[in-house]
PDB file of C-alpha atoms in Angstrom:
ATOM      1  CA  UNK A   1       7.283  69.723  -3.380  1.00  0.00           C
ATOM      2  CA  UNK A   2       8.023  70.733  -6.967  1.00  0.00           C
ATOM      3  CA  UNK A   3      11.668  71.207  -6.022  1.00  0.00           C
ATOM      4  CA  UNK A   4      11.771  67.661  -4.585  1.00  0.00           C
ATOM      5  CA  UNK A   5      10.327  66.248  -7.810  1.00  0.00           C
ATOM      6  CA  UNK A   6      12.831  68.215  -9.895  1.00  0.00           C
ATOM      7  CA  UNK A   7      15.723  67.052  -7.708  1.00  0.00           C
ATOM      8  CA  UNK A   8      14.607  63.421  -7.924  1.00  0.00           C
ATOM      9  CA  UNK A   9      14.188  63.746 -11.707  1.00  0.00           C
ATOM     10  CA  UNK A  10      17.704  65.156 -12.107  1.00  0.00           C
ATOM     11  CA  UNK A  11      19.311  62.574  -9.819  1.00  0.00           C
ATOM     12  CA  UNK A  12      17.792  59.509 -11.530  1.00  0.00           C
ATOM     13  CA  UNK A  13      18.615  59.486 -15.243  1.00  0.00           C
ATOM     14  CA  UNK A  14      17.664  55.783 -15.492  1.00  0.00           C
ATOM     15  CA  UNK A  15      14.102  56.592 -14.372  1.00  0.00           C
ATOM     16  CA  UNK A  16      14.005  59.538 -16.759  1.00  0.00           C
ATOM     17  CA  UNK A  17      15.059  57.237 -19.614  1.00  0.00           C
ATOM     18  CA  UNK A  18      12.185  54.855 -18.830  1.00  0.00           C
ATOM     19  CA  UNK A  19       9.658  57.710 -18.825  1.00  0.00           C
ATOM     20  CA  UNK A  20      10.952  59.054 -22.151  1.00  0.00           C
ATOM     21  CA  UNK A  21      10.965  55.538 -23.639  1.00  0.00           C
ATOM     22  CA  UNK A  22       7.375  55.050 -22.509  1.00  0.00           C
ATOM     23  CA  UNK A  23       6.375  58.386 -24.115  1.00  0.00           C
ATOM     24  CA  UNK A  24       8.105  57.418 -27.382  1.00  0.00           C
ATOM     25  CA  UNK A  25       6.372  54.027 -27.195  1.00  0.00           C
ATOM     26  CA  UNK A  26       3.039  55.808 -26.782  1.00  0.00           C
ATOM     27  CA  UNK A  27       3.665  58.011 -29.809  1.00  0.00           C
ATOM     28  CA  UNK A  28       4.670  55.036 -31.951  1.00  0.00           C
ATOM     29  CA  UNK A  29       1.626  53.168 -30.656  1.00  0.00           C
ATOM     30  CA  UNK A  30      -0.670  56.014 -31.668  1.00  0.00           C
ATOM     31  CA  UNK A  31       0.823  56.063 -35.174  1.00  0.00           C
ATOM     32  CA  UNK A  32       0.671  52.264 -35.556  1.00  0.00           C
ATOM     33  CA  UNK A  33      -2.866  52.135 -34.146  1.00  0.00           C
ATOM     34  CA  UNK A  34      -3.923  54.861 -36.564  1.00  0.00           C
ATOM     35  CA  UNK A  35      -2.541  52.877 -39.488  1.00  0.00           C
ATOM     36  CA  UNK A  36      -4.134  49.688 -38.154  1.00  0.00           C
ATOM     37  CA  UNK A  37      -7.524  51.285 -37.618  1.00  0.00           C
ATOM     38  CA  UNK A  38      -7.346  53.150 -40.937  1.00  0.00           C
ATOM     39  CA  UNK A  39      -6.804  49.937 -42.910  1.00  0.00           C
ATOM     40  CA  UNK A  40      -9.478  48.183 -40.826  1.00  0.00           C
ATOM     41  CA  UNK A  41     -12.015  50.977 -41.412  1.00  0.00           C
ATOM     42  CA  UNK A  42     -11.307  51.114 -45.138  1.00  0.00           C
ATOM     43  CA  UNK A  43     -11.871  47.376 -45.483  1.00  0.00           C
ATOM     44  CA  UNK A  44     -15.028  47.492 -43.328  1.00  0.00           C
ATOM     45  CA  UNK A  45     -16.341  50.236 -45.633  1.00  0.00           C
ATOM     46  CA  UNK A  46     -15.616  47.871 -48.545  1.00  0.00           C
ATOM     47  CA  UNK A  47     -17.780  45.254 -46.785  1.00  0.00           C
ATOM     48  CA  UNK A  48     -15.001  42.928 -45.684  1.00  0.00           C
ATOM     49  CA  UNK A  49     -15.312  40.646 -42.669  1.00  0.00           C
ATOM     50  CA  UNK A  50     -14.189  42.267 -39.379  1.00  0.00           C
ATOM     51  CA  UNK A  51     -11.578  39.557 -38.712  1.00  0.00           C
ATOM     52  CA  UNK A  52     -10.061  39.848 -42.189  1.00  0.00           C
ATOM     53  CA  UNK A  53     -10.070  43.650 -41.982  1.00  0.00           C
ATOM     54  CA  UNK A  54      -8.493  43.579 -38.538  1.00  0.00           C
ATOM     55  CA  UNK A  55      -5.797  41.127 -39.609  1.00  0.00           C
ATOM     56  CA  UNK A  56      -4.893  43.146 -42.713  1.00  0.00           C
ATOM     57  CA  UNK A  57      -4.584  46.306 -40.634  1.00  0.00           C
ATOM     58  CA  UNK A  58      -2.506  44.449 -38.080  1.00  0.00           C
ATOM     59  CA  UNK A  59      -0.005  43.156 -40.662  1.00  0.00           C
ATOM     60  CA  UNK A  60       0.432  46.533 -42.363  1.00  0.00           C
ATOM     61  CA  UNK A  61       0.844  48.397 -39.083  1.00  0.00           C
ATOM     62  CA  UNK A  62       3.268  45.717 -37.842  1.00  0.00           C
ATOM     63  CA  UNK A  63       5.826  46.665 -40.492  1.00  0.00           C
ATOM     64  CA  UNK A  64       5.660  50.387 -39.691  1.00  0.00           C
ATOM     65  CA  UNK A  65       5.608  49.656 -35.982  1.00  0.00           C
ATOM     66  CA  UNK A  66       8.806  47.575 -36.081  1.00  0.00           C
ATOM     67  CA  UNK A  67      10.769  50.294 -37.850  1.00  0.00           C
ATOM     68  CA  UNK A  68       9.558  53.034 -35.501  1.00  0.00           C
ATOM     69  CA  UNK A  69       9.923  50.898 -32.376  1.00  0.00           C
ATOM     70  CA  UNK A  70      13.456  49.856 -33.240  1.00  0.00           C
ATOM     71  CA  UNK A  71      14.880  53.216 -34.298  1.00  0.00           C
ATOM     72  CA  UNK A  72      12.755  55.672 -32.327  1.00  0.00           C
ATOM     73  CA  UNK A  73      11.432  53.992 -29.177  1.00  0.00           C
ATOM     74  CA  UNK A  74      14.406  51.837 -28.189  1.00  0.00           C
ATOM     75  CA  UNK A  75      17.075  53.612 -30.304  1.00  0.00           C
ATOM     76  CA  UNK A  76      18.624  50.424 -31.592  1.00  0.00           C
ATOM     77  CA  UNK A  77      19.463  48.906 -34.936  1.00  0.00           C
ATOM     78  CA  UNK A  78      17.540  45.930 -36.281  1.00  0.00           C
ATOM     79  CA  UNK A  79      19.055  42.586 -35.359  1.00  0.00           C
ATOM     80  CA  UNK A  80      17.965  38.957 -35.198  1.00  0.00           C
ATOM     81  CA  UNK A  81      17.116  39.119 -31.509  1.00  0.00           C
ATOM     82  CA  UNK A  82      14.946  42.227 -31.549  1.00  0.00           C
ATOM     83  CA  UNK A  83      13.130  41.264 -34.766  1.00  0.00           C
ATOM     84  CA  UNK A  84      12.449  37.815 -33.325  1.00  0.00           C
ATOM     85  CA  UNK A  85      11.280  39.299 -30.040  1.00  0.00           C
ATOM     86  CA  UNK A  86       9.169  41.893 -31.818  1.00  0.00           C
ATOM     87  CA  UNK A  87       7.441  39.384 -34.073  1.00  0.00           C
ATOM     88  CA  UNK A  88       6.954  36.886 -31.237  1.00  0.00           C
ATOM     89  CA  UNK A  89       5.428  39.553 -29.015  1.00  0.00           C
ATOM     90  CA  UNK A  90       3.149  40.693 -31.816  1.00  0.00           C
ATOM     91  CA  UNK A  91       2.022  37.165 -32.634  1.00  0.00           C
ATOM     92  CA  UNK A  92       1.067  36.796 -28.983  1.00  0.00           C
ATOM     93  CA  UNK A  93      -0.508  40.243 -29.103  1.00  0.00           C
ATOM     94  CA  UNK A  94      -2.435  39.380 -32.277  1.00  0.00           C
ATOM     95  CA  UNK A  95      -4.141  36.438 -30.602  1.00  0.00           C
ATOM     96  CA  UNK A  96      -5.018  38.593 -27.582  1.00  0.00           C
ATOM     97  CA  UNK A  97      -6.334  41.322 -29.897  1.00  0.00           C
ATOM     98  CA  UNK A  98      -8.364  39.096 -32.220  1.00  0.00           C
ATOM     99  CA  UNK A  99      -9.829  37.335 -29.173  1.00  0.00           C
ATOM    100  CA  UNK A 100     -10.789  40.642 -27.565  1.00  0.00           C
ATOM    101  CA  UNK A 101     -12.187  41.939 -30.868  1.00  0.00           C
ATOM    102  CA  UNK A 102     -14.462  38.935 -31.201  1.00  0.00           C
ATOM    103  CA  UNK A 103     -15.443  39.156 -27.542  1.00  0.00           C
ATOM    104  CA  UNK A 104     -16.409  42.823 -27.924  1.00  0.00           C
ATOM    105  CA  UNK A 105     -18.319  42.082 -31.136  1.00  0.00           C
ATOM    106  CA  UNK A 106     -20.091  39.166 -29.435  1.00  0.00           C
ATOM    107  CA  UNK A 107     -21.038  41.380 -26.471  1.00  0.00           C
ATOM    108  CA  UNK A 108     -22.614  43.776 -28.939  1.00  0.00           C
ATOM    109  CA  UNK A 109     -20.145  46.595 -29.523  1.00  0.00           C
ATOM    110  CA  UNK A 110     -20.170  47.949 -33.061  1.00  0.00           C
ATOM    111  CA  UNK A 111     -17.492  47.107 -35.627  1.00  0.00           C
ATOM    112  CA  UNK A 112     -16.315  50.709 -35.258  1.00  0.00           C
ATOM    113  CA  UNK A 113     -15.885  50.734 -31.457  1.00  0.00           C
ATOM    114  CA  UNK A 114     -14.707  47.161 -30.738  1.00  0.00           C
ATOM    115  CA  UNK A 115     -11.200  47.555 -32.242  1.00  0.00           C
ATOM    116  CA  UNK A 116     -10.594  50.794 -30.336  1.00  0.00           C
ATOM    117  CA  UNK A 117     -11.357  49.122 -27.003  1.00  0.00           C
ATOM    118  CA  UNK A 118      -9.293  46.146 -28.084  1.00  0.00           C
ATOM    119  CA  UNK A 119      -6.204  48.178 -29.015  1.00  0.00           C
ATOM    120  CA  UNK A 120      -6.338  50.157 -25.773  1.00  0.00           C
ATOM    121  CA  UNK A 121      -6.115  46.987 -23.681  1.00  0.00           C
ATOM    122  CA  UNK A 122      -3.627  45.126 -25.872  1.00  0.00           C
ATOM    123  CA  UNK A 123      -1.163  48.035 -26.132  1.00  0.00           C
ATOM    124  CA  UNK A 124      -0.501  47.943 -22.381  1.00  0.00           C
ATOM    125  CA  UNK A 125       0.294  44.240 -22.546  1.00  0.00           C
ATOM    126  CA  UNK A 126       2.466  44.798 -25.605  1.00  0.00           C
ATOM    127  CA  UNK A 127       4.621  47.456 -23.913  1.00  0.00           C
ATOM    128  CA  UNK A 128       5.594  45.045 -21.156  1.00  0.00           C
ATOM    129  CA  UNK A 129       6.467  42.267 -23.605  1.00  0.00           C
ATOM    130  CA  UNK A 130       8.462  44.585 -25.912  1.00  0.00           C
ATOM    131  CA  UNK A 131      10.324  46.080 -22.975  1.00  0.00           C
ATOM    132  CA  UNK A 132      11.613  42.571 -22.275  1.00  0.00           C
ATOM    133  CA  UNK A 133      12.357  41.787 -25.945  1.00  0.00           C
ATOM    134  CA  UNK A 134      14.423  44.921 -26.531  1.00  0.00           C
ATOM    135  CA  UNK A 135      16.081  45.462 -23.185  1.00  0.00           C
ATOM    136  CA  UNK A 136      16.635  42.014 -21.678  1.00  0.00           C
ATOM    137  CA  UNK A 137      20.324  41.164 -21.693  1.00  0.00           C
ATOM    138  CA  UNK A 138      21.380  37.540 -21.511  1.00  0.00           C
ATOM    139  CA  UNK A 139      24.147  36.812 -19.044  1.00  0.00           C
TER     140      UNK A 139
END
């Protein structure tokens, strides 16, 4: 069985590339989420509103995330198309995230737990959208 997996892995470099890209995406996501949550937590400790804190963390992590996603995850250089796709996907993602954050807060989750649940759900959606933005080739 292990030999079959190894053979398949070696014979399908395109599948291997997707797995490695997904792992790099996960690492970048962990870093960006850490920055996002760190800014959010700092502002919550300073008695800021959860929505303001979340938005500030989002904007700061967005900048770091674009650089890492472009160079590390997708191994490309910045260009008009990928920056536009990245920002568009993150604007969409922001509205999903802020909606989920407020839903979780409304349900009764604490200000400390709600953004963690939120980011876990939104990051899956974001991967699919970014995959399209960075890899879709127009005919």
